[in-house]
Short mmCIF file of C-alpha atoms and ligand atoms in Angstrom, two decimals:
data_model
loop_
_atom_site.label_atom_id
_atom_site.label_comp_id
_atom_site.label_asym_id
_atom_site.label_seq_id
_atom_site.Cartn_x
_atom_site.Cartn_y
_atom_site.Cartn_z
CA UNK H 1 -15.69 13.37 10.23
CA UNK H 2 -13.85 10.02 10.54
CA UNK H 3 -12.78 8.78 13.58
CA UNK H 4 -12.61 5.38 12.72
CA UNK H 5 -9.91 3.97 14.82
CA UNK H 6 -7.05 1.18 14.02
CA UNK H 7 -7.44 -1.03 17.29
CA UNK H 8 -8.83 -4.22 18.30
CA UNK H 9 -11.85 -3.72 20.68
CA UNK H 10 -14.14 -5.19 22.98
CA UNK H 11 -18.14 -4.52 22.30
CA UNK H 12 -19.64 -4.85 25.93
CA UNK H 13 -23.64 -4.82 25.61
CA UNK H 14 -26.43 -4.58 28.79
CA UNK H 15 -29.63 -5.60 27.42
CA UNK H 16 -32.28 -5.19 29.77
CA UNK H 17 -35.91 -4.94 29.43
CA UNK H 18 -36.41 -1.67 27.24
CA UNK H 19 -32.62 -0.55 26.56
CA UNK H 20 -29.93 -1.87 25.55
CA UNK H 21 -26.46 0.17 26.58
CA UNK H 22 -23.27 -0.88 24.85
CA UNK H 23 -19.86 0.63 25.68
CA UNK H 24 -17.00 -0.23 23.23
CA UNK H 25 -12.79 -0.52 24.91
CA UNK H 26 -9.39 -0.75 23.06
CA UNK H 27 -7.59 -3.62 24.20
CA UNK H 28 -6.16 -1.28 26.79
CA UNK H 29 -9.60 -0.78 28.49
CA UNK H 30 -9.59 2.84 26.98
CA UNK H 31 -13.10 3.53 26.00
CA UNK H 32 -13.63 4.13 22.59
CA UNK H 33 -17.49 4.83 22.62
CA UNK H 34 -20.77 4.62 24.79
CA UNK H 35 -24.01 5.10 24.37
CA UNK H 36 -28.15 3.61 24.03
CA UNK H 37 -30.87 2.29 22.55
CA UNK H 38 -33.78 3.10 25.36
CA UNK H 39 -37.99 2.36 25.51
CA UNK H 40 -37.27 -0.15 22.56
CA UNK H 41 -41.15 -1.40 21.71
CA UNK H 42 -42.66 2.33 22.56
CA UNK H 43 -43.47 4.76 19.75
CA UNK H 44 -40.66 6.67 21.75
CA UNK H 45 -38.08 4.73 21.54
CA UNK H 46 -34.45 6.89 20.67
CA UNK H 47 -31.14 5.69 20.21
CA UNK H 48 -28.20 7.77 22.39
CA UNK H 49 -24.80 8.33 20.88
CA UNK H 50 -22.98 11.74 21.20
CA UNK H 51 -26.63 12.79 19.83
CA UNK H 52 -30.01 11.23 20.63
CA UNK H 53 -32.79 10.44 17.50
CA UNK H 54 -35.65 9.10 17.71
CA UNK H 55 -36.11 5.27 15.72
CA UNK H 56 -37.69 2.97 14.93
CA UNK H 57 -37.01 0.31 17.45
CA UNK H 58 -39.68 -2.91 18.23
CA UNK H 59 -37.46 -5.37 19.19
CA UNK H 60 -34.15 -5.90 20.81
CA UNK H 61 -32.30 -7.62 17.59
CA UNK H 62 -33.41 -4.25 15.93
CA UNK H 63 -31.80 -2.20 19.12
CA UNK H 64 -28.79 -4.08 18.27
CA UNK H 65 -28.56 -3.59 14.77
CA UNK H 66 -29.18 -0.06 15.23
CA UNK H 67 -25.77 0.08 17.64
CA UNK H 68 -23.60 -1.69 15.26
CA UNK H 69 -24.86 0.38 12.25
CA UNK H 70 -23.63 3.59 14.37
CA UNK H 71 -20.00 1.82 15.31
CA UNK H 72 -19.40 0.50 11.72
CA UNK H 73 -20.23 4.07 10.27
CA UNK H 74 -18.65 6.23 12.84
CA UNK H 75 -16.18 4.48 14.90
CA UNK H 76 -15.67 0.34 13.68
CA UNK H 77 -13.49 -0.10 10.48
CA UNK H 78 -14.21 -4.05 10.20
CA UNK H 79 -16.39 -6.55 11.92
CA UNK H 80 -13.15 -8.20 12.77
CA UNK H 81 -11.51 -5.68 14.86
CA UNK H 82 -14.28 -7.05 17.22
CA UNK H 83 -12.21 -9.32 19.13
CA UNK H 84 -15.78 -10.63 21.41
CA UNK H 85 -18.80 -9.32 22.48
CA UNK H 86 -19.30 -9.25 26.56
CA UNK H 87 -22.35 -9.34 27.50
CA UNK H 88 -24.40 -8.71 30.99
CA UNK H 89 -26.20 -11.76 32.17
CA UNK H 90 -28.01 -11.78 35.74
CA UNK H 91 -28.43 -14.92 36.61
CA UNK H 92 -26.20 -17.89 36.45
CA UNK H 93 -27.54 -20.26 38.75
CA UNK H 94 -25.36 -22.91 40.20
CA UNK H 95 -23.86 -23.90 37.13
CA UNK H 96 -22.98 -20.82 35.66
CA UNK H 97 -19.95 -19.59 38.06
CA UNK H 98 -16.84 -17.95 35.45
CA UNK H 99 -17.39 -15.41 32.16
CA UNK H 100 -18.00 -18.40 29.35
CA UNK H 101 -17.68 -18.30 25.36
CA UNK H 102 -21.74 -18.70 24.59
CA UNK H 103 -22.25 -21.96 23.26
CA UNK H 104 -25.81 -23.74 22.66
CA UNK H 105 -25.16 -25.16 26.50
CA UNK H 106 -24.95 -21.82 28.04
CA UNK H 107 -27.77 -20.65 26.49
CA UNK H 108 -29.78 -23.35 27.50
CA UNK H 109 -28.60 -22.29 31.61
CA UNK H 110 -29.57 -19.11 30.88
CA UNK H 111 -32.74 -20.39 29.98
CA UNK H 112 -32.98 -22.22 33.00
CA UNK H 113 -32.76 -19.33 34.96
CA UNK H 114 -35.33 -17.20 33.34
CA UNK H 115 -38.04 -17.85 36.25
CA UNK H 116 -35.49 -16.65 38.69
CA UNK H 117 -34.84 -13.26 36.84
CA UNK H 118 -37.73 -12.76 34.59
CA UNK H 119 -36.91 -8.98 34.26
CA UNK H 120 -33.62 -9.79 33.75
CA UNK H 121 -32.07 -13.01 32.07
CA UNK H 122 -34.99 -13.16 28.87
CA UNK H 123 -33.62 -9.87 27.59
CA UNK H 124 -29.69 -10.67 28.43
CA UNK H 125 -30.17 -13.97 25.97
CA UNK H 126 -32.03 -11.21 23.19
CA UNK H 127 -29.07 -9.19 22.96
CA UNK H 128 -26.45 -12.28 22.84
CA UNK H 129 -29.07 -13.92 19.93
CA UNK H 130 -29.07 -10.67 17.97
CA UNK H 131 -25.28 -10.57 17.97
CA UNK H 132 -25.26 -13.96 16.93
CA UNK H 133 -27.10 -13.00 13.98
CA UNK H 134 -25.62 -9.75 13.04
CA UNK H 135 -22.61 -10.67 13.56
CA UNK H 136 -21.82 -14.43 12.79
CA UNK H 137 -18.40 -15.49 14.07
CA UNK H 138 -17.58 -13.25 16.58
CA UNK H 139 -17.44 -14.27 20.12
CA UNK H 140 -19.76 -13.71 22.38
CA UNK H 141 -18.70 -14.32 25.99
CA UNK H 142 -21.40 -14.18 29.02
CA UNK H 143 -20.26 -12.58 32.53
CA UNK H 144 -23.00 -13.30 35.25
CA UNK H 145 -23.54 -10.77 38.05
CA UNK H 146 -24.41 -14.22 40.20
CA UNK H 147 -20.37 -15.74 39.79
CA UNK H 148 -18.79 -13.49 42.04
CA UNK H 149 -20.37 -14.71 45.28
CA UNK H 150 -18.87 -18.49 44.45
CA UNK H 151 -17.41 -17.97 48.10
CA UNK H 152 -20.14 -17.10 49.74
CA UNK H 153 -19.97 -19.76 52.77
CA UNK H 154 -23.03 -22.79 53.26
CA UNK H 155 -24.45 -20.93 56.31
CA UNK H 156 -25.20 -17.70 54.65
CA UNK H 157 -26.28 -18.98 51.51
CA UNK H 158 -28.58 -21.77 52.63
CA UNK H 159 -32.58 -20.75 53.28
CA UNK H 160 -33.47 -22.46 56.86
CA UNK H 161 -36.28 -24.30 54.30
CA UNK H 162 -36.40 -28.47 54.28
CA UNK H 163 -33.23 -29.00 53.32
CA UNK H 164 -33.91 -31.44 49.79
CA UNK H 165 -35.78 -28.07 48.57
CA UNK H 166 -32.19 -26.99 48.25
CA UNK H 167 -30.97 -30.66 46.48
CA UNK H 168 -33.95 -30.87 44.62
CA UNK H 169 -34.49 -27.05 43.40
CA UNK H 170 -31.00 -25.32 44.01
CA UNK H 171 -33.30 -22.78 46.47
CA UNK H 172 -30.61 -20.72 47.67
CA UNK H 173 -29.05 -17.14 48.24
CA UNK H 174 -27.10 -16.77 44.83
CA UNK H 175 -26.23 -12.77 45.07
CA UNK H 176 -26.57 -9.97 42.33
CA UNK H 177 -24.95 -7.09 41.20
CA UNK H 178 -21.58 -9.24 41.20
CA UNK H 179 -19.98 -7.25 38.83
CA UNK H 180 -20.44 -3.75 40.67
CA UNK H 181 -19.15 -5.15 43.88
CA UNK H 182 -16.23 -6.81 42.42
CA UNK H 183 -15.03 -3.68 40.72
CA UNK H 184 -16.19 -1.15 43.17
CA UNK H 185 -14.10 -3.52 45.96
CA UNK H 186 -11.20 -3.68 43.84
CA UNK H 187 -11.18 0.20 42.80
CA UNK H 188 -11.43 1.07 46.53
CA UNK H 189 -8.16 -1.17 47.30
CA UNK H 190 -6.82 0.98 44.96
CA UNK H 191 -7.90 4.27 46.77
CA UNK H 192 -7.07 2.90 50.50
CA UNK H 193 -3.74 2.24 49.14
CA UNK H 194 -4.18 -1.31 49.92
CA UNK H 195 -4.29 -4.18 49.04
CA UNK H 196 -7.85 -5.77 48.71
CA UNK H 197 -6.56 -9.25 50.29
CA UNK H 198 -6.32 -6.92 52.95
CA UNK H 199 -9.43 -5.27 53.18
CA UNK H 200 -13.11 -6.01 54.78
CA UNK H 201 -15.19 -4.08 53.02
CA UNK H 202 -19.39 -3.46 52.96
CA UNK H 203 -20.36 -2.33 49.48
CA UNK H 204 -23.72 -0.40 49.32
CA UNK H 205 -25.41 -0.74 45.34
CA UNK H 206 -28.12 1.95 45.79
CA UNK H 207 -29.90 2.32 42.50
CA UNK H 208 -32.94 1.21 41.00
CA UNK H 209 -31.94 -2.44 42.14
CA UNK H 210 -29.99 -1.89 45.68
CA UNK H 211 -27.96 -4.48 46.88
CA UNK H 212 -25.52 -4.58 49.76
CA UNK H 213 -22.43 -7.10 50.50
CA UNK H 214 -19.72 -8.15 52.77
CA UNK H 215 -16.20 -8.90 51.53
CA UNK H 216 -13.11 -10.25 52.93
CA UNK H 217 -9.77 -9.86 51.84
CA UNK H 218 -11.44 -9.93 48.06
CA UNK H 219 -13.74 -12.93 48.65
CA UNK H 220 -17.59 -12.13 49.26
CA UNK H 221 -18.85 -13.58 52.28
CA UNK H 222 -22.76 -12.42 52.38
CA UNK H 223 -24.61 -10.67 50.30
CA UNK H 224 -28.61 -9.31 50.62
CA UNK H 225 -30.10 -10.45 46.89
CA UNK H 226 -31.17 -13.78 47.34
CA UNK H 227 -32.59 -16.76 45.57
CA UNK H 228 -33.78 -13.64 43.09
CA UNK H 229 -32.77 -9.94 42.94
CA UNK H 230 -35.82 -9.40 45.55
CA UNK H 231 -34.47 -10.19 48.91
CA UNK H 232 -32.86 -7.66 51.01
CA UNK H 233 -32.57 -3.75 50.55
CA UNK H 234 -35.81 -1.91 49.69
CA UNK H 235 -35.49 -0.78 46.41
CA UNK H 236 -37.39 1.78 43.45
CA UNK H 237 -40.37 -0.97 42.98
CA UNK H 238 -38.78 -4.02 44.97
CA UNK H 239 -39.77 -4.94 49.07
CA UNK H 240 -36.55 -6.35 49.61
CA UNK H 241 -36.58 -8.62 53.22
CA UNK H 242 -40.41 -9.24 54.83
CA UNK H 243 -42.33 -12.06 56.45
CA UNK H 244 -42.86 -14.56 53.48
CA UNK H 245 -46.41 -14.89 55.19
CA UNK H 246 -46.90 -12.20 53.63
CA UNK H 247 -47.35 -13.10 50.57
CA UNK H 248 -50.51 -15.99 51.02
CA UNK H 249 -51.90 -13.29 53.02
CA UNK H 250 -52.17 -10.76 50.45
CA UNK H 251 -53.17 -13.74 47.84
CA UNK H 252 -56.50 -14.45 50.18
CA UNK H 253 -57.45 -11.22 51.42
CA UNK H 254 -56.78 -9.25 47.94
CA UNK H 255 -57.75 -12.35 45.50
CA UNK H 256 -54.88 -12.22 43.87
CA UNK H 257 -53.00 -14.80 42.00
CA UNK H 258 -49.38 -15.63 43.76
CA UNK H 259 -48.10 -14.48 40.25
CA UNK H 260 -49.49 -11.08 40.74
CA UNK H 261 -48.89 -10.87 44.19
CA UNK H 262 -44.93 -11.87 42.79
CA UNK H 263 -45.39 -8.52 39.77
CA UNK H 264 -46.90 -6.53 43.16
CA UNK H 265 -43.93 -7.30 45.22
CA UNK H 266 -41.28 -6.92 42.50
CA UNK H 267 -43.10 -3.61 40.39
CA UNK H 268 -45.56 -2.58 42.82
CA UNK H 269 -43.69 -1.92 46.12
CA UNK H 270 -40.49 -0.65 47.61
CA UNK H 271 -39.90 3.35 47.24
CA UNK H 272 -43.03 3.44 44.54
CA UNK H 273 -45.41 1.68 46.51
CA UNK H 274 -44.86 3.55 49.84
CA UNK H 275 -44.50 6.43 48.55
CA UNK H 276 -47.34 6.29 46.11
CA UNK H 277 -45.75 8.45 43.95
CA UNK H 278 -42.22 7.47 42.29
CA UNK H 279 -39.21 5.45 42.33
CA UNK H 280 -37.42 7.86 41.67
CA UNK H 281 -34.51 9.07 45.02
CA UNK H 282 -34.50 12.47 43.27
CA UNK H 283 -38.29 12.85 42.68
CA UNK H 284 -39.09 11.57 46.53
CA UNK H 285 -35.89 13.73 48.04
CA UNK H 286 -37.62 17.31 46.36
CA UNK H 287 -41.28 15.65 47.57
CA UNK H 288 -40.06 15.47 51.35
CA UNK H 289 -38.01 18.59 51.33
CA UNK H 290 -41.36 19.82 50.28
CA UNK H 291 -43.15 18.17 53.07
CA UNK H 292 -44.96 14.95 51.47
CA UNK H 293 -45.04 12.76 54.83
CA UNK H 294 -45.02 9.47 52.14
CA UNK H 295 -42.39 10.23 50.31
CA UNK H 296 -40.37 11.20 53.95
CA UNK H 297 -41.13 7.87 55.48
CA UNK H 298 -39.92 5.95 52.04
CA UNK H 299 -37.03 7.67 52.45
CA UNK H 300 -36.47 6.66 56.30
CA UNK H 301 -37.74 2.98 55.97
CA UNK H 302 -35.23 3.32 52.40
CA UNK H 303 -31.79 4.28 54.72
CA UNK H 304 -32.91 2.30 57.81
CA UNK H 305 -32.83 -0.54 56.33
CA UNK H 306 -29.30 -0.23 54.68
CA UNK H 307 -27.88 0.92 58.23
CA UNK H 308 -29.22 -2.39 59.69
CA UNK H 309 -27.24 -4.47 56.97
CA UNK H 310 -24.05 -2.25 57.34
CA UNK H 311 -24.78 -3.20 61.43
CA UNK H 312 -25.19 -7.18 60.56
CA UNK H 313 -22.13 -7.39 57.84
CA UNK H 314 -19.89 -5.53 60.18
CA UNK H 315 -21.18 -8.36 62.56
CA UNK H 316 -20.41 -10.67 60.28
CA UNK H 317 -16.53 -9.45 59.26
CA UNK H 318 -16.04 -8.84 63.03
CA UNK H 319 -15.49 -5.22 61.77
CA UNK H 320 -15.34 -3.63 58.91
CA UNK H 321 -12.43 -1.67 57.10
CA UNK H 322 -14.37 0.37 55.20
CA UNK H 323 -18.59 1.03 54.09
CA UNK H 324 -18.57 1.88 50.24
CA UNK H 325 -21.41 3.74 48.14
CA UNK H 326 -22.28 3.40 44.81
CA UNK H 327 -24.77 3.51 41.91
CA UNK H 328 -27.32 5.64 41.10
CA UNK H 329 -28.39 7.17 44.86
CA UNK H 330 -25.11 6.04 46.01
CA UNK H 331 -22.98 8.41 43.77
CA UNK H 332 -25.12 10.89 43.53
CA UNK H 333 -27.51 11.59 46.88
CA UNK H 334 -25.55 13.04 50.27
CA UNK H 335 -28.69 12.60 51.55
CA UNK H 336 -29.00 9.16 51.65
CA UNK H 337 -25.52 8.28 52.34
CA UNK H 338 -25.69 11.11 55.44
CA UNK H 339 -29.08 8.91 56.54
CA UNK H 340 -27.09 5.27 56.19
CA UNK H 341 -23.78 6.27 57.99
CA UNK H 342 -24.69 8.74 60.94
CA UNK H 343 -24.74 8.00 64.49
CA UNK H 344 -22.41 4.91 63.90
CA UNK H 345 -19.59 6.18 65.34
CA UNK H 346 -19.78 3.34 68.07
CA UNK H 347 -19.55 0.99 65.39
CA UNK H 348 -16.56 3.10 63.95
CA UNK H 349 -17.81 5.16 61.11
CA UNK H 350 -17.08 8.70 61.64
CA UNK H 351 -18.78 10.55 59.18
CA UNK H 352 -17.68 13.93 57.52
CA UNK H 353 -20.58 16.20 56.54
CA UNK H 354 -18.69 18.52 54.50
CA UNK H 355 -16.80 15.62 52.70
CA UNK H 356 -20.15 13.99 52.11
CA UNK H 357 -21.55 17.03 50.26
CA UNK H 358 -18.84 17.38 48.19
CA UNK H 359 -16.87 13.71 46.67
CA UNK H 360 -17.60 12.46 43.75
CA UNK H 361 -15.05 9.86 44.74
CA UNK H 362 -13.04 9.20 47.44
CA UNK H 363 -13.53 9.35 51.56
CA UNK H 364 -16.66 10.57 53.17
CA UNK H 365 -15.54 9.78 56.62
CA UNK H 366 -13.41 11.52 58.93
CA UNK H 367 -9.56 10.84 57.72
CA UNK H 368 -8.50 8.72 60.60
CA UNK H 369 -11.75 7.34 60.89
CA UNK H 370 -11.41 3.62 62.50
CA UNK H 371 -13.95 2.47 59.99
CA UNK H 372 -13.24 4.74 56.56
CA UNK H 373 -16.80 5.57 54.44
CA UNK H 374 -16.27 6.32 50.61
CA UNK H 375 -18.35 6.69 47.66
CA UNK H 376 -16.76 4.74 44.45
CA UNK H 377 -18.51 5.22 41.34
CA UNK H 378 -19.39 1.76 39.44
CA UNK H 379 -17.92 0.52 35.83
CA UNK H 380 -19.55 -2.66 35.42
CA UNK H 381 -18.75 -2.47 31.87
CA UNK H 382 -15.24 -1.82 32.16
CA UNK H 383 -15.48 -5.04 34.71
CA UNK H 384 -17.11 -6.99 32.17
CA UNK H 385 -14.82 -5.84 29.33
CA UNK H 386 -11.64 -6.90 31.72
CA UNK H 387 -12.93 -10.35 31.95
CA UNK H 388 -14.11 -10.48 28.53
CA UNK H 389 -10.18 -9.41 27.11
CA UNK H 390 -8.73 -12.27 30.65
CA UNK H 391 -10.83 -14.64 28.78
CA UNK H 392 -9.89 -14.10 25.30
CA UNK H 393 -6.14 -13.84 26.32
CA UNK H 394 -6.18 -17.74 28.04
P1 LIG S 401 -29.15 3.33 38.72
O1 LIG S 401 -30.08 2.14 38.73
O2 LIG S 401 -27.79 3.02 39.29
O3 LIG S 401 -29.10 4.04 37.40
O4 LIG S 401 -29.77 4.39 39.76
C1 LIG S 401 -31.04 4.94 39.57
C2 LIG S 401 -31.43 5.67 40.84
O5 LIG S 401 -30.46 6.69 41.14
C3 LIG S 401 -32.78 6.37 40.73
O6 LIG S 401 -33.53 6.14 41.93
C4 LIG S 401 -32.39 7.83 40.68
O7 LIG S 401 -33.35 8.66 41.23
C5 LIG S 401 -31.15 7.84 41.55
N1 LIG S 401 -30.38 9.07 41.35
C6 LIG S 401 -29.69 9.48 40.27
N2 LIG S 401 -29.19 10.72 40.48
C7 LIG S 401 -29.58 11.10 41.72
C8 LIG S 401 -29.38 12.27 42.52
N3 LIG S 401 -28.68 13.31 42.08
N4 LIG S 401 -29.94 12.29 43.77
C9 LIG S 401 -30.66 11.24 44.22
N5 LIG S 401 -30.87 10.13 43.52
C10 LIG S 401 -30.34 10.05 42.29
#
């Protein structure tokens, strides 16, 4: 069947380490089509469409290629109803602060960031070099998941280090997950009924990568990723926040290398490495229902630590309008949003069980709650493709 379609579109592409998902929009954000290419280098890799088959797929040009043969032959008429590409980039650094047409410059930044998001920012500059190739011409245009937190204030992005470390190095809190926040901020606004200039919000990312930040009246004023996605929330294989002593400690007494003790705090730890046996929320909440004590106490440490940063950013807005859940755990577990938000009603937050158990999106809090609690599913890709079509348009 054809369903080739007439319009313009927008080709938004996440390339991380083994997948690469690509959602394509109509110039009226409608989307048009969505899919994968996952475990590209494994003999299992499998490209997801309406259908999923198994390929073929060793690199990340070919997981590319493989997406644009599907959209020419099922859903693309010409290469040039591809008005740009948009693609996911993590880290920005300094420099890197707006969505920018990828030039040889821009590459090189992204470059320059690749020690601060090794899992990240190589395979972000794969997918914008295979488009380059494949598909000479068209625009690609990089949004970082850093730029949104341009407004994040000296005192809470500063590290209390020597202060030329920051001159010399740029070591500072630069903020991920940028994108979610923006649009999950934005689409809340929308749900309040007000306006977001408005609005102090705490944003809870709970996925694989968890992130948590304060915004006021649309400008982020903290955030907990820091200098790399690491800092702050405990996440499927990350520590998030402990004492950096730590980390020499480990070095002497295990004889490791501070590059492995970096892989053990970044792939080793967080839900997996307490646990011991996944990073997975779903896997550990049907291990603790079933009693495993390790999986319990990954859970606890998992939710403590996100009430303490909804405590400190509520500190830090003098109050907070509203505590908002999203991604992975945040959509989809009551459990861990039930662990986060109860027994704050001091601070405001009166929580609603039987809401809780049942939105998919919308409140989660009592209705006259002082301090309202929702859970607003992410679109980074929709964010991405509305900055991608603002940037085309100037
Ligand atoms: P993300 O990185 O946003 O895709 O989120 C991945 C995380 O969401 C993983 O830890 C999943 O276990 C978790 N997740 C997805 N669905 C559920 C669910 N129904 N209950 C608990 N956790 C979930």
């Amino acid at each position: 069947m054809n369903t080739k379609s007439d319009s313009k579109n927008v080709l938004v592409l996440n390339s991380g380490s083994s997948s690469v998902k690509y959602t394509l929009f109509d110039l009226s954000l409608n989307r048009i089509a969505k899919g994968s290419v996952e475990r590209i280098g494994s003999a299992e890799a499998f490209i997801v469409t309406d259908t999923r088959e198994v390929c073929n797929v060793p690199d990340h040009n070919t997981a590319v290629e493989l997406v644009l043969n599907k959209l020419f032959s099922n859903v693309i008429k010409d290469k040039n109803d591809i008005v740009a590409i948009g693609h996911r980039v993590v880290h920005g650094g300094e420099k890197l602060t707006l969505p920018s047409v990828v030039t040889e410059e821009i590459k090189d930044e992204i470059r320059k960031c690749f020690n601060l998001a090794p899992l990240h920012n190589p395979h972000n500059l794969s997918g914008i070099l295979a488009c380059e190739k494949l598909l000479p011409g068209i625009s690609n245009i990089a949004v970082f998941d850093t730029a949104f937190y341009q407004t994040i204030p000296q005192y809470a992005y500063l590290y209390a280090l020597p202060y030329y470390l920051y001159k010399k190095h740029n070591i500072r809190r630069y903020g991920f997950h940028g994108i979610s926040h923006q649009f999950v901020a934005e689409k809340t606004a929308e749900l309040l009924n007000e306006p977001l200039n408005k609005l102090k919000l705490i944003t809870c990312h709970l996925g694989n990568g968890c992130s948590i930040t304060a915004t006021k009246y649309g400008a982020p004023v903290d955030t907990s990723m820091g200098f790399t996605p690491l800092e702050g929330l405990i996440m499927g294989t990350r520590c998030g926040d402990m004492d950096p002593t730590i980390v020499s400690f480990i070095s002497t007494s295990e004889n490791m290398s501070l590059n492995d003790v970096n892989k053990l705090l970044t792939s080793q730890s967080g839900l997996y490495g307490i646990s011991g046996i996944s990073n997975d929320m779903r896997t550990l909440t049907e291990e603790s229902e079933k009693g495993n004590e390790r999986a319990k106490i990954a859970i606890e440490m998992f939710c403590y630590r996100v009430k303490k940063y909804i405590g400190s950013y509520s500190a830090a807005l003098n109050g907070a309008d509203a505590i908002v859940f999203t991604a992975g755990i945040g959509e989809n577990s009551p459990t861990v949003r039930q662990k986060c938000i109860e027994k704050l009603d001091k601070i405001g937050i009166e929580f609603d069980a039987s809401l809780n158990k049942e939105t998919r999106q919308g409140l989660i809090s009592k209705k006259d709650s002082p301090v309202k609690a929702l859970v607003v599913p992410t679109n980074e890709e929709l964010m991405i493709a509305k900055q991608v079509i603002t940037l085309t348009n100037n």
